Short mmCIF file of C-alpha atoms and ligand atoms in Angstrom, two decimals:
data_model
loop_
_atom_site.label_atom_id
_atom_site.label_comp_id
_atom_site.label_asym_id
_atom_site.label_seq_id
_atom_site.Cartn_x
_atom_site.Cartn_y
_atom_site.Cartn_z
CA MET A 115 66.43 -2.22 -18.07
CA ARG A 116 64.78 -0.36 -15.15
CA GLN A 117 65.17 3.24 -14.77
CA TYR A 118 66.82 5.07 -12.25
CA ASN A 119 63.99 6.45 -10.55
CA PHE A 120 63.86 9.76 -8.64
CA SER A 121 60.01 10.81 -8.68
CA ALA A 122 58.79 12.04 -6.00
CA GLY A 123 55.88 9.87 -5.49
CA PRO A 124 54.31 7.17 -6.02
CA SER A 125 57.94 6.57 -6.21
CA GLU A 126 60.43 3.31 -6.47
CA LEU A 127 60.05 0.31 -4.55
CA PRO A 128 62.53 -1.96 -3.43
CA LEU A 129 63.34 -4.51 -6.24
CA GLU A 130 63.68 -7.12 -3.88
CA VAL A 131 60.32 -6.05 -2.55
CA LEU A 132 58.88 -6.00 -6.27
CA LYS A 133 60.53 -9.38 -6.73
CA GLU A 134 58.70 -11.05 -3.65
CA ILE A 135 55.52 -9.56 -4.75
CA GLN A 136 56.19 -10.88 -8.38
CA GLU A 137 56.62 -14.28 -7.10
CA GLU A 138 53.43 -14.31 -4.71
CA LEU A 139 51.39 -13.08 -7.14
CA LEU A 140 50.04 -16.53 -8.20
CA SER A 141 50.21 -18.14 -5.27
CA TYR A 142 51.06 -16.32 -1.81
CA LYS A 143 52.76 -18.48 0.52
CA ASN A 144 52.25 -21.65 -1.83
CA ASN A 145 48.17 -21.31 -1.54
CA GLY A 146 47.42 -21.31 -4.89
CA PHE A 147 45.90 -17.85 -4.92
CA SER A 148 47.19 -14.31 -4.63
CA ILE A 149 46.58 -11.88 -1.36
CA MET A 150 44.04 -9.70 -3.62
CA GLU A 151 42.18 -12.79 -4.17
CA ILE A 152 40.87 -13.46 -0.86
CA SER A 153 38.58 -12.12 1.89
CA HIS A 154 39.68 -9.85 3.96
CA ARG A 155 37.87 -11.76 6.76
CA SER A 156 40.09 -14.43 6.00
CA SER A 157 43.08 -15.86 8.45
CA TYR A 158 45.68 -15.28 5.80
CA TYR A 159 44.92 -11.54 5.18
CA GLU A 160 44.17 -11.04 8.60
CA GLN A 161 47.63 -12.31 9.80
CA MET A 162 49.50 -10.30 7.06
CA GLN A 163 47.89 -6.74 8.32
CA ASN A 164 48.11 -7.64 12.00
CA ASP A 165 52.30 -8.19 11.27
CA ALA A 166 51.92 -5.15 9.26
CA ILE A 167 50.53 -3.24 12.54
CA LYS A 168 52.98 -4.88 14.68
CA ASP A 169 56.28 -4.18 12.42
CA ALA A 170 54.92 -0.32 11.85
CA LYS A 171 54.72 0.20 15.75
CA GLU A 172 58.33 -1.74 16.79
CA LEU A 173 59.80 0.43 13.79
CA TYR A 174 58.64 3.93 15.47
CA GLY A 175 59.22 2.26 18.80
CA ILE A 176 55.51 2.91 20.18
CA ASN A 177 53.50 1.06 22.70
CA ASP A 178 49.49 0.72 22.80
CA ASP A 179 48.95 3.84 23.53
CA TYR A 180 48.96 4.26 19.80
CA GLU A 181 46.44 2.73 17.23
CA VAL A 182 47.69 1.99 13.66
CA ILE A 183 44.66 2.67 11.13
CA PHE A 184 44.55 2.51 7.57
CA VAL A 185 42.03 4.87 5.67
CA GLN A 186 41.20 4.98 2.07
CA GLY A 187 41.51 8.70 0.53
CA GLY A 188 45.03 9.34 0.48
CA ALA A 189 46.70 11.86 2.88
CA THR A 190 44.20 14.59 1.03
CA MET A 191 41.26 12.94 2.63
CA GLN A 192 42.58 13.55 6.07
CA PHE A 193 43.09 17.03 5.67
CA SER A 194 39.33 17.12 6.44
CA LEU A 195 38.89 14.07 8.39
CA LEU A 196 41.57 15.05 11.27
CA ALA A 197 40.06 18.08 11.73
CA MET A 198 36.36 16.77 11.77
CA ASN A 199 37.66 14.05 14.54
CA PHE A 200 40.22 16.61 16.59
CA SER A 201 38.93 19.72 16.51
CA LEU A 202 37.47 20.82 20.19
CA ASP A 203 34.94 23.17 20.89
CA ASN A 204 36.10 26.74 21.54
CA LYS A 205 39.57 26.03 20.78
CA PRO A 206 41.16 26.95 17.39
CA CYS A 207 43.26 24.68 15.18
CA GLU A 208 46.56 25.74 14.52
CA TYR A 209 48.32 25.22 11.48
CA ILE A 210 52.25 26.01 10.78
CA ASP A 211 52.46 26.65 7.16
CA THR A 212 55.25 25.40 4.94
CA ASP A 213 53.47 26.06 1.50
CA VAL A 214 51.19 23.73 -0.35
CA TRP A 215 50.41 20.67 1.91
CA THR A 216 49.78 22.74 5.08
CA GLN A 217 47.79 25.55 3.40
CA LYS A 218 45.35 22.86 1.74
CA ALA A 219 45.07 20.71 5.11
CA CYS A 220 44.16 24.29 6.59
CA GLU A 221 41.55 24.96 3.68
CA GLU A 222 39.64 21.59 3.87
CA ALA A 223 39.54 22.23 7.89
CA ILE A 224 38.00 25.06 7.46
CA LEU A 225 35.59 23.81 4.52
CA ALA A 226 34.92 21.09 7.47
CA GLY A 227 33.41 23.74 9.23
CA VAL A 228 36.18 24.06 12.03
CA ASN A 229 38.00 27.09 13.58
CA ALA A 230 41.26 26.37 11.69
CA LYS A 231 44.00 29.33 11.32
CA ILE A 232 47.77 29.60 10.13
CA VAL A 233 49.98 30.72 13.24
CA ALA A 234 52.93 30.52 11.59
CA SER A 235 54.32 30.75 7.93
CA SER A 236 57.88 30.81 5.89
CA LYS A 237 55.99 32.22 3.09
CA ASP A 238 58.12 35.58 3.34
CA SER A 239 61.12 33.63 1.93
CA LYS A 240 59.12 31.91 -0.55
CA TYR A 241 59.43 28.91 2.06
CA ASN A 242 62.82 28.15 1.94
CA TYR A 243 63.40 27.50 5.31
CA ILE A 244 60.90 26.10 8.76
CA PRO A 245 59.46 28.64 10.82
CA LYS A 246 60.60 27.72 14.38
CA ILE A 247 58.32 29.03 17.24
CA ALA A 248 57.58 27.60 20.45
CA LEU A 249 54.04 27.62 20.65
CA ASN A 250 52.36 28.69 23.87
CA ASN A 251 49.14 27.97 22.92
CA ASP A 252 45.53 26.51 23.96
CA SER A 253 44.53 25.06 20.52
CA SER A 254 42.91 21.85 19.64
CA TYR A 255 46.43 20.99 17.63
CA THR A 256 49.20 21.78 16.26
CA TYR A 257 49.46 20.76 12.71
CA ILE A 258 52.75 20.63 10.50
CA CYS A 259 53.87 18.87 7.60
CA SER A 260 57.55 17.10 8.70
CA ASN A 261 58.77 17.14 5.02
CA ASN A 262 57.53 19.66 2.14
CA THR A 263 57.84 17.23 -0.82
CA VAL A 264 57.56 20.50 -3.03
CA HIS A 265 60.13 22.82 -1.52
CA GLY A 266 62.24 20.21 -0.01
CA THR A 267 62.21 21.62 3.50
CA GLN A 268 62.14 19.25 6.65
CA TYR A 269 61.92 19.70 10.45
CA LYS A 270 64.86 18.25 12.28
CA GLN A 271 63.23 18.75 15.22
CA LEU A 272 59.53 18.81 15.69
CA PRO A 273 58.13 22.06 17.26
CA ILE A 274 57.23 22.62 21.06
CA SER A 275 53.73 22.99 21.79
CA ASN A 276 51.44 22.80 24.17
CA SER A 277 48.93 21.05 22.32
CA PRO A 278 48.89 17.59 20.32
CA LEU A 279 50.75 17.73 17.04
CA ILE A 280 49.35 16.55 14.02
CA VAL A 281 52.08 15.74 11.45
CA ASP A 282 51.85 14.87 8.10
CA ALA A 283 54.66 12.86 7.52
CA SER A 284 54.00 11.55 3.56
CA SER A 285 57.07 12.25 2.11
CA ASP A 286 59.37 11.15 4.91
CA PHE A 287 57.10 8.11 6.43
CA PHE A 288 59.24 5.65 8.00
CA SER A 289 62.58 7.32 7.33
CA LYS A 290 64.19 7.94 10.97
CA LYS A 291 63.09 7.48 14.41
CA LEU A 292 61.02 10.44 15.76
CA ASP A 293 60.26 11.55 19.55
CA PHE A 294 56.64 10.30 20.16
CA SER A 295 56.29 12.51 23.31
CA ASN A 296 54.24 15.22 21.65
CA ILE A 297 52.62 13.51 18.59
CA GLY A 298 48.75 13.00 18.77
CA VAL A 299 48.86 11.88 15.27
CA LEU A 300 51.53 10.80 12.79
CA TYR A 301 49.94 10.28 9.16
CA GLY A 302 50.97 10.24 5.52
CA GLY A 303 49.99 8.83 2.11
CA VAL A 304 52.14 5.61 1.98
CA GLN A 305 53.09 5.98 -1.75
CA LYS A 306 56.28 7.33 -1.01
CA ASN A 307 58.34 5.78 1.72
CA ALA A 308 56.16 3.11 2.83
CA GLY A 309 54.20 1.51 -0.21
CA ILE A 310 51.94 2.15 -3.11
CA ALA A 311 48.85 4.64 -3.36
CA GLY A 312 45.62 3.42 -2.26
CA PHE A 313 45.53 4.49 1.68
CA ALA A 314 46.97 6.87 4.59
CA CYS A 315 48.56 4.97 7.50
CA LEU A 316 47.72 6.92 10.63
CA ILE A 317 49.25 6.29 14.11
CA ILE A 318 46.88 8.04 16.70
CA ARG A 319 47.64 8.62 20.12
CA LYS A 320 44.49 6.78 21.62
CA ASP A 321 43.15 8.96 24.22
CA LEU A 322 42.56 11.48 21.11
CA LEU A 323 40.20 9.17 20.01
CA GLU A 324 37.98 10.02 22.73
CA ARG A 325 37.60 13.22 20.78
CA SER A 326 35.31 11.84 18.16
CA LYS A 327 33.59 8.86 20.28
CA ASN A 328 30.43 10.71 20.37
CA LYS A 329 30.36 13.55 17.63
CA THR A 330 27.96 12.94 14.89
CA MET A 331 29.26 12.09 11.58
CA PRO A 332 29.18 9.52 8.94
CA LYS A 333 30.74 6.31 10.33
CA MET A 334 33.24 6.31 7.58
CA PHE A 335 34.60 9.56 8.39
CA ASN A 336 35.18 8.65 12.36
CA TYR A 337 38.26 7.10 13.25
CA ASN A 338 36.92 5.45 16.00
CA THR A 339 35.52 3.30 13.40
CA TYR A 340 38.42 2.02 11.95
CA ALA A 341 40.08 2.02 15.38
CA ASP A 342 37.41 -0.41 17.01
CA ASN A 343 37.35 -2.52 13.83
CA ASN A 344 40.98 -3.10 13.11
CA SER A 345 40.33 -1.22 10.12
CA LEU A 346 38.04 -3.86 8.70
CA PHE A 347 34.75 -2.23 8.90
CA ASN A 348 34.73 -2.46 5.31
CA THR A 349 36.87 -3.63 2.51
CA PRO A 350 40.68 -2.46 2.90
CA PRO A 351 42.64 -1.64 -0.14
CA THR A 352 44.13 -5.21 0.64
CA PHE A 353 46.50 -5.20 -2.20
CA ALA A 354 48.07 -1.75 -0.97
CA ILE A 355 48.28 -3.19 2.50
CA TYR A 356 50.14 -6.01 1.31
CA VAL A 357 52.79 -3.93 -0.21
CA TYR A 358 53.29 -1.87 2.74
CA ALA A 359 53.42 -4.89 4.92
CA LYS A 360 56.38 -6.10 2.89
CA ILE A 361 57.81 -2.54 3.17
CA MET A 362 57.69 -2.89 6.99
CA LYS A 363 59.24 -6.16 6.72
CA TRP A 364 62.22 -4.72 4.13
CA ILE A 365 63.01 -1.50 6.36
CA LYS A 366 63.31 -3.89 9.56
CA ALA A 367 65.82 -6.39 7.67
CA LYS A 368 67.72 -3.02 6.93
CA GLY A 369 68.17 -2.99 10.49
CA GLY A 370 64.97 -0.33 11.48
CA LEU A 371 64.68 3.04 11.23
CA ASP A 372 68.03 4.47 12.56
CA ALA A 373 70.00 2.06 10.00
CA ILE A 374 67.83 3.59 7.24
CA ASN A 375 68.43 7.24 8.41
CA GLN A 376 71.99 6.85 8.46
CA GLU A 377 71.88 6.02 4.94
CA ASN A 378 69.25 8.20 3.98
CA GLU A 379 71.51 10.90 5.48
CA ILE A 380 74.69 9.66 3.64
CA LYS A 381 72.80 9.99 0.67
CA ALA A 382 71.53 13.70 0.81
CA LYS A 383 75.02 14.66 2.18
CA TYR A 384 76.58 13.44 -0.93
CA LEU A 385 74.06 15.46 -3.53
CA TYR A 386 74.06 18.62 -1.24
CA ASP A 387 78.15 18.39 -0.78
CA ILE A 388 78.12 18.26 -4.90
CA ILE A 389 75.44 21.68 -5.09
CA ASP A 390 77.15 23.53 -2.40
CA ASN A 391 80.77 22.72 -4.21
CA SER A 392 79.75 23.90 -7.40
CA ASN A 393 79.09 27.39 -8.79
CA PHE A 394 76.63 26.33 -11.10
CA TYR A 395 73.87 24.64 -8.91
CA LYS A 396 72.07 26.44 -6.33
CA ALA A 397 70.28 24.26 -3.60
CA TYR A 398 66.68 26.20 -2.71
CA VAL A 399 66.59 25.65 1.19
CA ASN A 400 68.63 27.14 4.20
CA ASN A 401 71.00 24.96 5.37
CA ASP A 402 69.62 23.47 8.51
CA ASP A 403 66.09 22.95 6.70
CA ARG A 404 67.31 20.57 4.01
CA SER A 405 65.17 17.81 3.19
CA VAL A 406 67.01 14.43 3.17
CA MET A 407 64.20 12.97 1.11
CA ASN A 408 63.74 15.74 -1.78
CA VAL A 409 66.80 17.30 -2.87
CA CYS A 410 65.40 20.56 -4.86
CA PHE A 411 68.03 22.67 -6.66
CA THR A 412 68.44 24.78 -9.73
CA THR A 413 71.08 26.02 -12.61
CA GLY A 414 69.65 29.29 -12.15
CA ASN A 415 68.78 28.82 -15.93
CA ASP A 416 65.32 27.50 -17.10
CA GLU A 417 66.40 26.26 -20.04
CA LEU A 418 69.17 24.33 -18.66
CA ASP A 419 66.86 22.90 -16.31
CA LEU A 420 65.07 21.88 -18.57
CA GLU A 421 67.81 19.96 -20.70
CA PHE A 422 69.15 18.77 -17.42
CA TRP A 423 65.93 16.80 -16.72
CA SER A 424 65.22 15.70 -20.15
CA LYS A 425 68.44 14.61 -20.95
CA ALA A 426 68.83 12.59 -17.93
CA ALA A 427 65.54 11.20 -18.57
CA LYS A 428 66.57 10.57 -22.71
CA GLU A 429 70.22 9.49 -22.51
CA HIS A 430 70.74 8.39 -19.04
CA ASN A 431 67.81 6.36 -17.78
CA MET A 432 66.92 8.94 -15.03
CA LEU A 433 63.54 9.07 -14.19
CA GLY A 434 61.47 12.34 -12.43
CA LEU A 435 64.26 14.89 -11.85
CA LYS A 436 61.58 17.68 -12.88
CA GLY A 437 60.92 19.89 -10.03
CA HIS A 438 57.23 20.55 -8.95
CA LYS A 439 55.34 22.90 -11.34
CA LYS A 440 54.88 25.59 -8.31
CA LEU A 441 58.85 25.74 -7.50
CA GLY A 442 60.35 24.88 -11.16
CA GLY A 443 63.94 23.92 -11.13
CA LEU A 444 65.24 20.24 -10.27
CA ARG A 445 64.20 17.71 -7.85
CA ALA A 446 65.68 14.36 -6.62
CA SER A 447 63.49 12.44 -4.54
CA ILE A 448 65.85 9.94 -2.60
CA TYR A 449 63.16 7.91 -0.39
CA ASN A 450 64.43 4.98 1.47
CA SER A 451 64.64 2.69 -1.40
CA ALA A 452 67.16 4.74 -3.33
CA SER A 453 70.17 3.21 -2.88
CA LEU A 454 73.73 5.20 -2.46
CA GLU A 455 74.85 3.67 -5.71
CA LYS A 456 71.81 5.11 -7.69
CA VAL A 457 72.30 8.81 -6.20
CA LYS A 458 76.05 8.36 -6.97
CA ILE A 459 75.33 7.91 -10.77
CA LEU A 460 72.91 10.92 -10.53
CA GLY A 461 75.90 13.04 -8.76
CA GLU A 462 78.39 11.80 -11.62
CA TYR A 463 75.83 13.01 -14.14
CA MET A 464 75.46 16.44 -12.38
CA LYS A 465 79.03 16.92 -12.60
CA GLU A 466 79.43 16.02 -15.93
CA TYR A 467 76.48 18.46 -16.59
CA GLU A 468 78.24 21.51 -14.72
CA ARG A 469 81.49 20.51 -16.86
CA VAL A 470 79.72 20.69 -20.02
CA ARG A 471 77.21 23.47 -19.31
CA GLY A 472 78.89 25.55 -16.76
N1 PMP B 291 50.95 15.67 1.81
C1 PMP B 291 52.28 15.66 1.41
C2 PMP B 291 53.39 15.82 2.30
C3 PMP B 291 52.32 15.16 0.06
O1 PMP B 291 53.71 15.26 -0.75
C4 PMP B 291 51.19 14.80 -0.37
C5 PMP B 291 51.31 14.60 -1.78
N2 PMP B 291 52.64 14.75 -2.94
C6 PMP B 291 50.20 14.99 0.14
C7 PMP B 291 50.16 15.04 1.55
C8 PMP B 291 48.90 14.36 -0.46
O2 PMP B 291 48.93 12.90 -0.63
P1 PMP B 291 48.17 12.23 -1.46
O3 PMP B 291 48.05 12.16 -3.04
O4 PMP B 291 47.92 10.58 -0.74
O5 PMP B 291 46.44 13.02 -1.14
#
């Protein structure tokens, strides 16, 4: 039996997609080989990757002003590469701090030798909200993390900024439509909402690529290398890109990002309502800034939290409900692939646990 998987990432893949992959593992499109056994220069592979890029653009409704590239090293690798590629001389790189992922990004930018600094933070309140500021700035870029996986905070609207936004969307990638008017780069590791671990996908406004066109740096650090070579300068992580391509098609078949978002909102509301209507559970995050992807909550008692997630795993086949070590408590990650049915099974368990222990 498959588990009810609530892991924060890598996370559950849609069953239909897994089955399709299983079927194609021995023979991709009846050709007698799998996609990971052939050249990335072959027409089979290139067609698949080109479709993935086309589908990604179609889902977000963006045109050829944007480049979609695939870069190995995960989201963490991009923390320094983004700074190296997009920092401008004499203009600081500004970061809005919502804890771990933005802090690491800022630290890595500094290590990469750029002038990076935090300009707003929700540290004062243990990161239980999203700082809301209008940035009248003259910076290289403004950097945010659209969904903080650890705390379960999420921007409902992207901030207003004079400089292009760089958005780490690792944990809410392809979960809803976005207003791209101020987005310079939308990127993320794809192992939560858009595939499996192995690379980061970056959607880059083309004019920004000019910033690093003539910078001196190793070729594999320069995003122009990926843009100029259709992410095929060297051998890409072909299997991971193939899974990503499948997920793009799966989202399209579900009706696209508006339909996915509608379902995501329903799933999250279902869990937050249980939390808010109980005197036993408590959500960590302010009402307005709660993540639709990672629902973080606690019983307020470490021992009960521990019992909650271990009992869920042992007796109810529910995986991954332990909160991130930094925050503790409990976390249900309900990405695109989580069905409402699965979320309701968790909801019933929560109610039952409260009845017994509350
Ligand atoms: N950003 C966010 C929001 C994340 O949740 C994570 C991973 N959990 C990362 C960045 C780092 O991703 P990776 O492991 O792909 O480097």
